[in-house]
Amino acid sequence: MVVVLPGYIGEVREWEGRSWFPPGPQLAVCLSGGKESLADLTDGELLEVAAAARRQTSWAQARELAAIAELAGRRAAGGVEDDPRVLSAHESVTDEVAAALTVTGNAAASLVHLAERLADDLPGTREALEAGRIDLTKARVICDVTESLPADAAERLETAALEKAPDQTSGQLRRRISRMARRLAPDAVEERKREAVRGRRLEVWDNPSGTANLALCDLPPEEAHAVYNKITAAARGLKHEGDGRSLDVLRVELATRLLGGAEFPEAVRALLEQAPHVVEEPPAPQPGDDVAIPALAAMAERRLAHVRARVSLDVRPVAVRQAAQRIHDELAERRDTVCQGDEETHGRPGYRPSAALRREVEERHGTCVYPSCNQPSRRCDLDHTIPWRPGLTCRCNLAPLCRRHHRLKQSPGWSLFQIWPGLLIWTTPAGAWYIVRPDRT
């Protein structure tokens, strides 16, 4: 069914539909102007400007890296190697870049390395950055994950990465292609891990707030997680005993005492004795058919794109929200049938899901279902997409939301629809939409 919203067609605005506009000198002209030039734009147009500025930034960064690569190539061609009296060509150009760009030596070395990788080994990534399809952070992720891989594996990984990179956050991209790297070149990945572990270290650095960070870097993952889990378990025990401080604060207090030389039982006991026993209100409960998901996601994308093309920016938020609601309502009977199975009803009585249902939903989505969030689902609220009563406690109405995005969902102008178990649509106050698919069905 095509969603037709008569009367919504309005005037075409300056920035409407500029998502196709490629970066370069022409886009730079379009983006010029002071702050006052933004005052008359709609919310949707402001987001178009922000997205265009990001594409332009990627283009400029690609030019910066191309210039660095060209300079590095010239210095390498004319440098004197194996002379202990002078710096190597690579070291020299790194210092040259650091001085010219007013960055640290480490930052300059990172730029030179990335520039050389993009110029020599990752042409597709270089082109995607220059075209504004990815940003510098994603280019670094692809560079990092393909480092030290055999050439054929690196080429396959780059191709696969660029297929979905424009629609993924850097964290999502890193997780996805890291899994692929382990399948394509397990020996190279394992050797790189061993090399990193050999360089494990303790680092400290100051923050602008006047505090400092202390980090154990490049530990074997099993050791790092074991330490974290042990400290977390003790912190949860302190919370259970009535300590009103947050888990984050308790973890830091425990770790600080342990690194200071205290035995584990002594550290826990000392914290328990000095705990501010604040009586806190307990947190309020926060509110597939697998073969159908690709087809339904494509259908939803077409419907919502049709609405975007047909309506003006002024009414787009309402129109997109209405279209998503219609899609949700159209699928209600089929969705209920799938969830019901051979039973007469689906869902379970009561607000809280069973342990088995929670595991199913957390396995379906490994992270919070907000498109750019990487919070693991095990640390999220299990949210009823339609609030409980009338919403059901069911696999078709539950999804993990971190506390921040749980609150966002309930904020004015935002909506979340679960049109199929694990297939969700977010709509924003500006009339944008984001379709979230399950990691597994």
mmCIF file of C-alpha atoms in Angstrom, residues 236-367:
data_model
loop_
_atom_site.group_PDB
_atom_site.id
_atom_site.type_symbol
_atom_site.label_atom_id
_atom_site.label_comp_id
_atom_site.label_asym_id
_atom_site.label_seq_id
_atom_site.Cartn_x
_atom_site.Cartn_y
_atom_site.Cartn_z
ATOM 1 C CA ARG A 236 27.173 -4.959 43.123
ATOM 2 C CA GLY A 237 27.513 -6.655 46.509
ATOM 3 C CA LEU A 238 28.186 -3.283 48.118
ATOM 4 C CA LYS A 239 25.128 -1.843 46.409
ATOM 5 C CA HIS A 240 23.089 -4.744 47.735
ATOM 6 C CA GLU A 241 24.313 -3.951 51.242
ATOM 7 C CA GLY A 242 22.942 -0.438 50.932
ATOM 8 C CA ASP A 243 25.810 1.641 49.546
ATOM 9 C CA GLY A 244 24.127 4.529 47.734
ATOM 10 C CA ARG A 245 26.986 5.295 45.361
ATOM 11 C CA SER A 246 26.862 4.329 41.702
ATOM 12 C CA LEU A 247 28.492 1.163 40.370
ATOM 13 C CA ASP A 248 31.016 3.278 38.447
ATOM 14 C CA VAL A 249 32.132 5.064 41.634
ATOM 15 C CA LEU A 250 32.353 1.800 43.573
ATOM 16 C CA ARG A 251 34.423 0.150 40.834
ATOM 17 C CA VAL A 252 36.904 3.037 40.939
ATOM 18 C CA GLU A 253 37.073 3.004 44.754
ATOM 19 C CA LEU A 254 37.768 -0.741 44.771
ATOM 20 C CA ALA A 255 40.348 -0.600 41.971
ATOM 21 C CA THR A 256 42.163 2.314 43.623
ATOM 22 C CA ARG A 257 42.448 0.462 46.934
ATOM 23 C CA LEU A 258 43.580 -2.760 45.274
ATOM 24 C CA LEU A 259 46.264 -0.977 43.244
ATOM 25 C CA GLY A 260 47.319 0.781 46.439
ATOM 26 C CA GLY A 261 48.171 -2.587 47.992
ATOM 27 C CA ALA A 262 45.023 -3.531 49.935
ATOM 28 C CA GLU A 263 43.901 -7.156 49.947
ATOM 29 C CA PHE A 264 40.592 -7.733 48.182
ATOM 30 C CA PRO A 265 38.535 -8.597 51.319
ATOM 31 C CA GLU A 266 40.039 -5.625 53.168
ATOM 32 C CA ALA A 267 39.185 -3.243 50.311
ATOM 33 C CA VAL A 268 35.567 -4.423 50.249
ATOM 34 C CA ARG A 269 35.262 -4.260 54.034
ATOM 35 C CA ALA A 270 36.715 -0.730 54.178
ATOM 36 C CA LEU A 271 34.274 0.504 51.582
ATOM 37 C CA LEU A 272 31.362 -1.148 53.345
ATOM 38 C CA GLU A 273 32.300 0.498 56.643
ATOM 39 C CA GLN A 274 32.485 3.971 55.123
ATOM 40 C CA ALA A 275 29.531 3.517 52.762
ATOM 41 C CA PRO A 276 26.958 6.309 52.744
ATOM 42 C CA HIS A 277 23.896 4.199 53.436
ATOM 43 C CA VAL A 278 21.484 6.260 51.447
ATOM 44 C CA VAL A 279 18.053 4.749 51.224
ATOM 45 C CA GLU A 280 17.319 5.045 47.546
ATOM 46 C CA GLU A 281 14.093 4.394 45.809
ATOM 47 C CA PRO A 282 14.585 1.331 43.623
ATOM 48 C CA PRO A 283 14.641 2.251 39.938
ATOM 49 C CA ALA A 284 11.226 2.097 38.382
ATOM 50 C CA PRO A 285 10.751 -0.783 35.982
ATOM 51 C CA GLN A 286 11.585 0.545 32.576
ATOM 52 C CA PRO A 287 9.215 0.187 30.376
ATOM 53 C CA GLY A 288 10.415 -13.373 14.087
ATOM 54 C CA ASP A 289 9.848 -14.564 11.601
ATOM 55 C CA ASP A 290 13.469 -14.418 10.307
ATOM 56 C CA VAL A 291 12.735 -14.705 6.600
ATOM 57 C CA ALA A 292 10.290 -11.790 6.743
ATOM 58 C CA ILE A 293 12.763 -9.270 8.143
ATOM 59 C CA PRO A 294 14.722 -8.305 4.971
ATOM 60 C CA ALA A 295 11.529 -7.944 2.919
ATOM 61 C CA LEU A 296 9.741 -5.969 5.626
ATOM 62 C CA ALA A 297 12.735 -3.690 6.158
ATOM 63 C CA ALA A 298 12.895 -2.966 2.424
ATOM 64 C CA MET A 299 9.147 -2.319 2.320
ATOM 65 C CA ALA A 300 9.362 0.091 5.248
ATOM 66 C CA GLU A 301 12.301 1.911 3.658
ATOM 67 C CA ARG A 302 10.344 2.385 0.419
ATOM 68 C CA ARG A 303 7.244 3.625 2.230
ATOM 69 C CA LEU A 304 9.128 6.130 4.326
ATOM 70 C CA ALA A 305 11.198 7.324 1.369
ATOM 71 C CA HIS A 306 7.949 7.885 -0.539
ATOM 72 C CA VAL A 307 6.684 10.079 2.268
ATOM 73 C CA ARG A 308 9.970 12.014 2.321
ATOM 74 C CA ALA A 309 9.679 12.687 -1.387
ATOM 75 C CA ARG A 310 6.031 13.744 -1.207
ATOM 76 C CA VAL A 311 5.924 16.122 1.710
ATOM 77 C CA SER A 312 7.587 19.382 2.636
ATOM 78 C CA LEU A 313 10.014 19.723 5.519
ATOM 79 C CA ASP A 314 7.395 21.599 7.541
ATOM 80 C CA VAL A 315 5.118 18.560 7.916
ATOM 81 C CA ARG A 316 7.647 15.774 7.458
ATOM 82 C CA PRO A 317 7.919 14.827 11.175
ATOM 83 C CA VAL A 318 4.169 14.166 11.435
ATOM 84 C CA ALA A 319 3.982 12.448 8.057
ATOM 85 C CA VAL A 320 6.901 10.096 8.749
ATOM 86 C CA ARG A 321 5.539 9.213 12.181
ATOM 87 C CA GLN A 322 2.098 8.499 10.697
ATOM 88 C CA ALA A 323 3.613 6.318 7.975
ATOM 89 C CA ALA A 324 5.583 4.279 10.522
ATOM 90 C CA GLN A 325 2.454 3.862 12.636
ATOM 91 C CA ARG A 326 0.519 2.624 9.603
ATOM 92 C CA ILE A 327 3.211 0.073 8.767
ATOM 93 C CA HIS A 328 3.118 -1.137 12.378
ATOM 94 C CA ASP A 329 -0.676 -1.429 12.368
ATOM 95 C CA GLU A 330 -0.820 -3.203 8.999
ATOM 96 C CA LEU A 331 1.474 -5.964 10.266
ATOM 97 C CA ALA A 332 -0.283 -6.402 13.620
ATOM 98 C CA GLU A 333 -2.278 -9.526 12.752
ATOM 99 C CA ARG A 334 0.636 -11.321 11.097
ATOM 100 C CA ARG A 335 2.959 -10.291 13.930
ATOM 101 C CA ASP A 336 0.553 -11.640 16.553
ATOM 102 C CA THR A 337 0.186 -14.902 14.655
ATOM 103 C CA VAL A 338 3.949 -15.409 14.425
ATOM 104 C CA CYS A 339 4.435 -14.700 18.135
ATOM 105 C CA GLN A 340 1.473 -16.817 19.132
ATOM 106 C CA GLY A 341 2.585 -19.977 17.372
ATOM 107 C CA ASP A 342 0.459 -22.914 18.479
ATOM 108 C CA GLU A 343 -0.735 -21.160 21.628
ATOM 109 C CA GLU A 344 -3.968 -19.224 21.987
ATOM 110 C CA THR A 345 -2.169 -16.088 23.172
ATOM 111 C CA HIS A 346 1.282 -14.634 22.890
ATOM 112 C CA GLY A 347 3.355 -12.773 25.441
ATOM 113 C CA ARG A 348 3.373 -13.503 29.146
ATOM 114 C CA PRO A 349 1.394 -12.078 32.054
ATOM 115 C CA GLY A 350 3.005 -9.367 34.138
ATOM 116 C CA TYR A 351 5.489 -6.628 33.442
ATOM 117 C CA ARG A 352 8.819 -8.411 33.886
ATOM 118 C CA PRO A 353 10.023 -10.825 31.188
ATOM 119 C CA SER A 354 11.241 -14.284 32.080
ATOM 120 C CA ALA A 355 14.973 -14.995 32.118
ATOM 121 C CA ALA A 356 14.610 -16.996 28.903
ATOM 122 C CA LEU A 357 12.771 -14.162 27.146
ATOM 123 C CA ARG A 358 15.391 -11.633 28.286
ATOM 124 C CA ARG A 359 18.163 -13.866 26.911
ATOM 125 C CA GLU A 360 16.333 -14.189 23.588
ATOM 126 C CA VAL A 361 15.912 -10.425 23.208
ATOM 127 C CA GLU A 362 19.518 -9.692 24.269
ATOM 128 C CA GLU A 363 20.836 -12.252 21.791
ATOM 129 C CA ARG A 364 18.682 -10.731 19.069
ATOM 130 C CA HIS A 365 20.243 -7.309 19.668
ATOM 131 C CA GLY A 366 23.741 -7.292 21.125
ATOM 132 C CA THR A 367 23.586 -3.569 21.882
#
